[in-house]
Amino acid sequence: MNSSRTHGVLLGGLFVFACGTPPPESAPQAPPPAPVARAAAAGEPAADCPATGVAVDPLPRTRPEHEQLDYWLTRTAAVADLDRPLFTPAELAAFNARIGRRDVFGASARADLLAPVDPARLADDLNTRLGYLRGKFESAAYVRGDGTPLPPEQIAALTPTLDARAFTDLPTEVRVALDLIPIHCAPQREPYYTPSRDLAFDRNLCSMARAQEPLQILRPWDGGLALARTTYVMGWIDLADARLSPPLAPEIARRFIDGPFVRAGQDFDLSDGQGTDIHVPFASLMPTASGRREALVAGPGGVAVRSVDPARVSARERPLTRRAVLTEAFSYLHRPYGWGDYAGGRDCSRYLMDMFGGLGLVLPRHTSDQALAGQVEDLPPDLPEPERLRRIDAAHRRGVVLLHFPGHIMLYLGRDDAGAPMAIHSFAEYLVPCPGRTDGAPAGERETLLRVDGVHVSDLELGRGTSRTAFIQRISRITVLAPPAATEPRP
């Protein structure tokens, strides 16, 4: 991989946080409303075309059966074997090892929290991030919540002058998150936004560590912050507010990092044996202690072995089949969206990372990196739609397919019984055209932004006729999650 490619991956991993720009789509064409008595003032949304709204549920053209797991098991069985493993154990191990390769994924590569830290590489990663952020603030591409620029002294603090000597002899102190812990992209608590200032899209929220996830404290920072990382993201946490377990012994930390695990199928609480309840949220991975009946759970007093109800958990280490993928994917249906895990929701890439993680397949945290995780086919922007669909369907016959366009990624489900291509994904919003919108009209002119904010099944027509265009028109990359090619060098 050449140096320009590596640099591009690094920037993608550090700065294309979560799902990038919220994705668009399209809703039903309503009959034209009655004429209004007056024209809207300049800059004011027309009365017959509000600027924002709430999407219908289910989404346009999504029928009740589209949201049923059994429906898609039947549809998928028509094109592939539901129960044939997609990977052998050795192939899955090779796939997961590739996600840790810096030459492929740059700073977004999966990290081993117990491996020695390279001080020079860490300083370089952070300097790249600080320089990028400083440029964003200096150009007013990022602003504070009230719309004002960041004060000059705070911008100056983003000068990329970190030296490797600041990161020598770092302790490998691994703890476990006991609740949601915001991981900030910049060394500050204050949120920042693009000039549109949608407060649900804090660009300083890289991700959140979730309860029962391991987290490594790398170094104290100014203002009560600490540089920290999970296996999938690095940033700054507020040590005073972060609910963390005591430091783990290395052998216990390894269990929380590598498993084997059981996956929580619902939220539940377990006692730590000392009168404190430990919360285990849906989709948490808990290291097994004795099959599926006992697991390690972390609490404020440390790690305890606790009995778990087998009905509440599933084994993570099981054959990775299409049936397993679909079953896991639909277990998240209608769960909330959240940019960077805002308010405990999941954005598009976190949904896929957690969903496949529950099956033992590792993905990076961000959309652009997930799109590089498997066998990749790029789609030219001028490729006709029939050919786009032909290539997507051909990929679907080969394996599990992710569909990507800049800022968004989704799991392809296949064609419904009427031939419509469908996907399941977590997304925030989509655009619909208002009656009278003309082709090529500028963004925001006679189109309405509808909020979705959840994991839903949709077709690929959403967005048709708007400034963002339809999903099918925007898809730029097909990714088949399959074993690494035999010619690809192993790490």
Coordinates of N, CA, C and O in Angstrom, one line a residue, residues 111-203:
A111 N -7.2 -2.7 17.8 CA -6.1 -2.6 18.7 C -6.1 -3.7 19.7 O -7.2 -4.1 20.2
D112 N -5.0 -4.3 20.1 CA -4.9 -5.2 21.2 C -4.5 -4.4 22.4 O -3.4 -3.8 22.5
L113 N -5.4 -4.3 23.4 CA -5.2 -3.4 24.5 C -4.1 -3.9 25.4 O -3.7 -3.2 26.3
L114 N -3.6 -5.1 25.3 CA -2.5 -5.6 26.1 C -1.2 -5.6 25.4 O -0.2 -5.9 25.9
A115 N -1.2 -5.2 24.1 CA 0.1 -5.2 23.3 C 0.8 -3.9 23.7 O 0.3 -2.9 24.0
P116 N 2.2 -3.9 23.6 CA 3.0 -2.7 23.8 C 2.5 -1.6 22.9 O 2.2 -1.8 21.7
V117 N 2.5 -0.3 23.4 CA 2.2 0.8 22.6 C 3.4 1.4 22.0 O 4.4 1.5 22.6
D118 N 3.3 1.7 20.7 CA 4.4 2.3 20.0 C 4.3 3.8 20.2 O 3.4 4.5 19.6
P119 N 5.2 4.4 21.0 CA 5.1 5.9 21.3 C 5.1 6.8 20.1 O 4.4 7.7 20.0
A120 N 6.0 6.5 19.1 CA 6.1 7.3 17.9 C 4.9 7.2 17.1 O 4.4 8.3 16.6
R121 N 4.3 6.0 16.9 CA 3.1 5.9 16.1 C 1.9 6.6 16.8 O 1.1 7.3 16.2
L122 N 1.8 6.5 18.2 CA 0.7 7.1 18.9 C 0.8 8.6 18.8 O -0.2 9.3 18.5
A123 N 2.0 9.2 18.9 CA 2.2 10.6 18.8 C 1.8 11.1 17.4 O 1.2 12.1 17.2
D124 N 2.2 10.3 16.4 CA 1.9 10.7 15.0 C 0.4 10.6 14.7 O -0.1 11.5 14.1
D125 N -0.3 9.6 15.3 CA -1.7 9.5 15.1 C -2.4 10.7 15.7 O -3.3 11.3 15.1
L126 N -2.0 11.1 16.9 CA -2.6 12.2 17.6 C -2.3 13.5 17.0 O -3.2 14.4 16.9
N127 N -1.1 13.7 16.5 CA -0.8 14.9 15.8 C -1.6 15.1 14.5 O -2.0 16.2 14.2
T128 N -1.8 14.0 13.8 CA -2.6 14.0 12.6 C -4.0 14.5 13.0 O -4.6 15.3 12.3
R129 N -4.5 13.9 14.0 CA -5.9 14.2 14.4 C -6.0 15.7 14.9 O -6.9 16.4 14.4
L130 N -5.0 16.2 15.7 CA -5.1 17.5 16.2 C -5.0 18.5 15.0 O -5.7 19.5 15.0
G131 N -4.1 18.2 14.1 CA -3.9 19.1 12.9 C -5.2 19.2 12.1 O -5.6 20.3 11.6
Y132 N -5.8 18.1 11.9 CA -7.1 18.0 11.1 C -8.1 18.9 11.8 O -8.8 19.7 11.2
L133 N -8.3 18.7 13.1 CA -9.3 19.4 13.9 C -9.0 20.9 13.9 O -9.9 21.7 13.8
R134 N -7.8 21.3 14.1 CA -7.4 22.7 14.1 C -7.8 23.3 12.7 O -8.4 24.4 12.7
G135 N -7.6 22.6 11.6 CA -8.0 23.2 10.3 C -9.5 23.3 10.2 O -10.0 24.3 9.6
K136 N -10.2 22.4 10.8 CA -11.7 22.5 10.7 C -12.2 23.7 11.5 O -13.1 24.4 11.1
F137 N -11.6 23.9 12.7 CA -12.0 25.1 13.5 C -11.6 26.4 12.9 O -12.3 27.4 12.9
E138 N -10.4 26.4 12.3 CA -9.9 27.7 11.7 C -10.7 28.0 10.5 O -10.9 29.2 10.2
S139 N -11.2 27.1 9.8 CA -12.1 27.3 8.6 C -13.5 27.5 8.9 O -14.4 27.7 8.0
A140 N -13.9 27.4 10.2 CA -15.3 27.4 10.7 C -16.1 26.3 10.1 O -17.4 26.4 10.1
A141 N -15.5 25.2 9.7 CA -16.2 24.0 9.3 C -16.8 23.3 10.6 O -17.8 22.6 10.5
Y142 N -16.2 23.6 11.8 CA -16.8 23.2 13.0 C -17.0 24.4 13.9 O -16.1 25.3 13.9
V143 N -18.1 24.4 14.6 CA -18.4 25.6 15.5 C -19.0 25.0 16.8 O -19.3 23.8 16.9
R144 N -19.1 25.9 17.8 CA -19.6 25.5 19.1 C -21.1 25.4 18.9 O -21.7 25.8 17.9
G145 N -21.8 24.9 20.0 CA -23.2 24.7 20.0 C -24.0 26.0 19.7 O -25.1 25.9 19.2
D146 N -23.5 27.1 20.1 CA -24.2 28.4 19.9 C -23.9 29.0 18.6 O -24.3 30.1 18.3
G147 N -23.1 28.3 17.8 CA -22.7 28.8 16.4 C -21.5 29.7 16.4 O -21.0 30.1 15.3
T148 N -20.9 30.0 17.5 CA -19.7 30.8 17.6 C -18.4 29.9 17.3 O -18.4 28.7 17.6
P149 N -17.4 30.6 16.8 CA -16.1 29.8 16.6 C -15.5 29.4 17.9 O -15.7 30.0 19.0
L150 N -14.6 28.4 17.9 CA -13.9 28.1 19.1 C -12.9 29.2 19.4 O -12.3 29.8 18.5
P151 N -12.8 29.5 20.7 CA -11.8 30.6 21.1 C -10.4 30.3 20.6 O -10.0 29.2 20.5
P152 N -9.7 31.4 20.3 CA -8.3 31.2 19.7 C -7.4 30.3 20.6 O -6.6 29.5 20.1
E153 N -7.6 30.5 22.0 CA -6.7 29.7 22.8 C -7.0 28.2 22.8 O -6.1 27.4 22.9
Q154 N -8.3 27.9 22.5 CA -8.6 26.5 22.4 C -8.2 25.9 21.1 O -7.8 24.8 21.0
I155 N -8.2 26.8 20.0 CA -7.7 26.3 18.7 C -6.2 26.1 18.8 O -5.6 25.1 18.3
A156 N -5.5 27.0 19.5 CA -4.0 26.9 19.7 C -3.7 25.6 20.4 O -2.6 25.0 20.1
A157 N -4.6 25.1 21.3 CA -4.3 23.9 22.0 C -4.3 22.7 21.1 O -3.9 21.6 21.5
L158 N -4.8 22.8 19.9 CA -4.9 21.7 19.0 C -3.7 21.7 18.0 O -3.6 21.0 17.1
T159 N -2.6 22.5 18.4 CA -1.4 22.5 17.6 C -0.8 21.1 17.7 O -0.5 20.6 18.8
P160 N -0.5 20.5 16.5 CA 0.1 19.1 16.6 C 1.6 19.1 16.9 O 2.5 19.1 16.1
T161 N 1.9 19.2 18.2 CA 3.3 19.2 18.7 C 3.7 18.1 19.6 O 4.7 18.2 20.3
L162 N 2.8 17.1 19.7 CA 3.1 16.0 20.6 C 4.4 15.2 20.2 O 4.6 15.0 19.0
D163 N 5.1 14.8 21.2 CA 6.4 14.1 21.0 C 6.3 12.7 21.5 O 5.6 12.4 22.5
A164 N 7.0 11.8 20.9 CA 6.9 10.4 21.3 C 7.3 10.2 22.7 O 6.9 9.3 23.4
R165 N 8.2 11.1 23.2 CA 8.6 11.0 24.6 C 7.5 11.1 25.6 O 7.6 10.7 26.8
A166 N 6.4 11.8 25.2 CA 5.2 11.9 26.1 C 4.5 10.6 26.3 O 3.6 10.5 27.2
F167 N 4.8 9.6 25.5 CA 4.1 8.3 25.6 C 5.0 7.1 25.8 O 4.6 6.0 25.6
T168 N 6.2 7.3 26.4 CA 7.0 6.2 26.8 C 6.6 5.6 28.1 O 6.0 6.3 28.9
D169 N 6.8 4.4 28.2 CA 6.4 3.6 29.5 C 5.0 3.8 29.9 O 4.6 4.0 31.0
L170 N 4.1 3.7 28.9 CA 2.7 3.8 29.2 C 2.2 2.5 29.8 O 2.5 1.4 29.4
P171 N 1.4 2.6 30.9 CA 0.9 1.4 31.6 C -0.2 0.8 30.7 O -1.0 1.5 30.0
T172 N -0.2 -0.5 30.7 CA -1.3 -1.2 30.0 C -2.4 -1.5 31.0 O -2.7 -2.6 31.4
E173 N -3.1 -0.4 31.4 CA -4.1 -0.4 32.5 C -5.5 -0.6 31.8 O -6.0 0.3 31.2
V174 N -6.0 -1.8 31.9 CA -7.3 -2.1 31.2 C -8.3 -2.2 32.3 O -8.2 -2.9 33.4
R175 N -9.4 -1.5 32.1 CA -10.6 -1.5 33.0 C -11.8 -1.9 32.2 O -11.7 -2.1 31.0
V176 N -13.0 -2.0 32.8 CA -14.2 -2.3 32.1 C -15.2 -1.2 32.3 O -15.3 -0.7 33.5
A177 N -15.8 -0.7 31.3 CA -16.9 0.3 31.4 C -18.1 -0.3 32.1 O -18.5 -1.5 31.9
L178 N -18.6 0.4 33.1 CA -19.8 0.0 33.8 C -21.1 0.7 33.3 O -22.1 0.4 33.8
D179 N -20.9 1.6 32.5 CA -22.0 2.4 31.9 C -21.5 3.0 30.6 O -20.3 2.9 30.3
L180 N -22.4 3.7 29.9 CA -21.9 4.4 28.7 C -20.9 5.5 29.1 O -21.1 6.3 30.0
I181 N -19.7 5.5 28.3 CA -18.7 6.4 28.6 C -18.4 7.1 27.3 O -17.9 6.5 26.3
P182 N -18.7 8.4 27.2 CA -18.4 9.2 25.9 C -16.9 9.2 25.7 O -16.1 9.4 26.6
I183 N -16.5 8.9 24.4 CA -15.1 9.0 24.0 C -15.0 10.2 23.0 O -15.6 10.1 21.9
H184 N -14.4 11.2 23.5 CA -14.3 12.5 22.7 C -13.2 12.4 21.6 O -12.2 11.9 21.9
C185 N -13.5 13.0 20.5 CA -12.5 13.1 19.4 C -11.4 14.1 19.7 O -10.3 13.9 19.2
A186 N -11.7 15.1 20.4 CA -10.7 16.2 20.7 C -10.5 16.2 22.3 O -11.4 15.7 23.0
P187 N -9.4 16.7 22.7 CA -9.1 16.8 24.1 C -9.9 17.9 24.8 O -9.4 18.8 25.4
Q188 N -11.2 17.8 24.7 CA -12.2 18.7 25.4 C -13.5 18.0 25.6 O -13.8 17.1 24.9
R189 N -14.2 18.5 26.6 CA -15.6 18.0 26.8 C -16.6 18.6 26.0 O -17.7 18.0 25.6
E190 N -16.4 19.9 25.6 CA -17.4 20.7 24.9 C -17.7 20.1 23.5 O -16.8 19.7 22.8
P191 N -19.0 19.9 23.2 CA -19.4 19.4 21.9 C -19.1 20.4 20.8 O -19.0 21.6 21.1
Y192 N -19.0 20.0 19.6 CA -18.9 20.9 18.5 C -19.6 20.3 17.3 O -19.9 19.1 17.2
Y193 N -20.0 21.2 16.3 CA -20.9 20.8 15.3 C -20.5 21.4 14.0 O -19.7 22.3 13.9
T194 N -21.1 20.9 12.9 CA -21.0 21.6 11.6 C -21.9 22.8 11.7 O -22.7 22.9 12.6
P195 N -21.8 23.8 10.8 CA -22.6 25.0 10.9 C -24.1 24.8 11.0 O -24.8 25.7 11.5
S196 N -24.6 23.7 10.5 CA -26.1 23.4 10.6 C -26.5 23.3 12.1 O -27.7 23.5 12.4
R197 N -25.6 22.8 12.9 CA -25.8 22.7 14.4 C -27.0 21.9 14.8 O -27.8 22.3 15.6
D198 N -27.1 20.7 14.2 CA -28.0 19.7 14.7 C -27.4 19.1 15.9 O -26.4 18.4 15.8
L199 N -28.0 19.3 17.1 CA -27.4 18.9 18.3 C -27.4 17.4 18.6 O -26.8 17.0 19.5
A200 N -28.0 16.7 17.7 CA -28.0 15.2 17.8 C -26.7 14.7 17.1 O -26.4 13.5 17.2
F201 N -25.9 15.6 16.5 CA -24.7 15.1 15.7 C -23.5 15.9 16.3 O -22.9 16.8 15.6
D202 N -23.1 15.5 17.5 CA -21.9 16.1 18.1 C -20.7 15.5 17.4 O -20.4 14.4 17.6
R203 N -19.9 16.4 16.7 CA -18.7 15.9 16.0 C -17.6 15.6 17.0 O -16.6 15.1 16.6

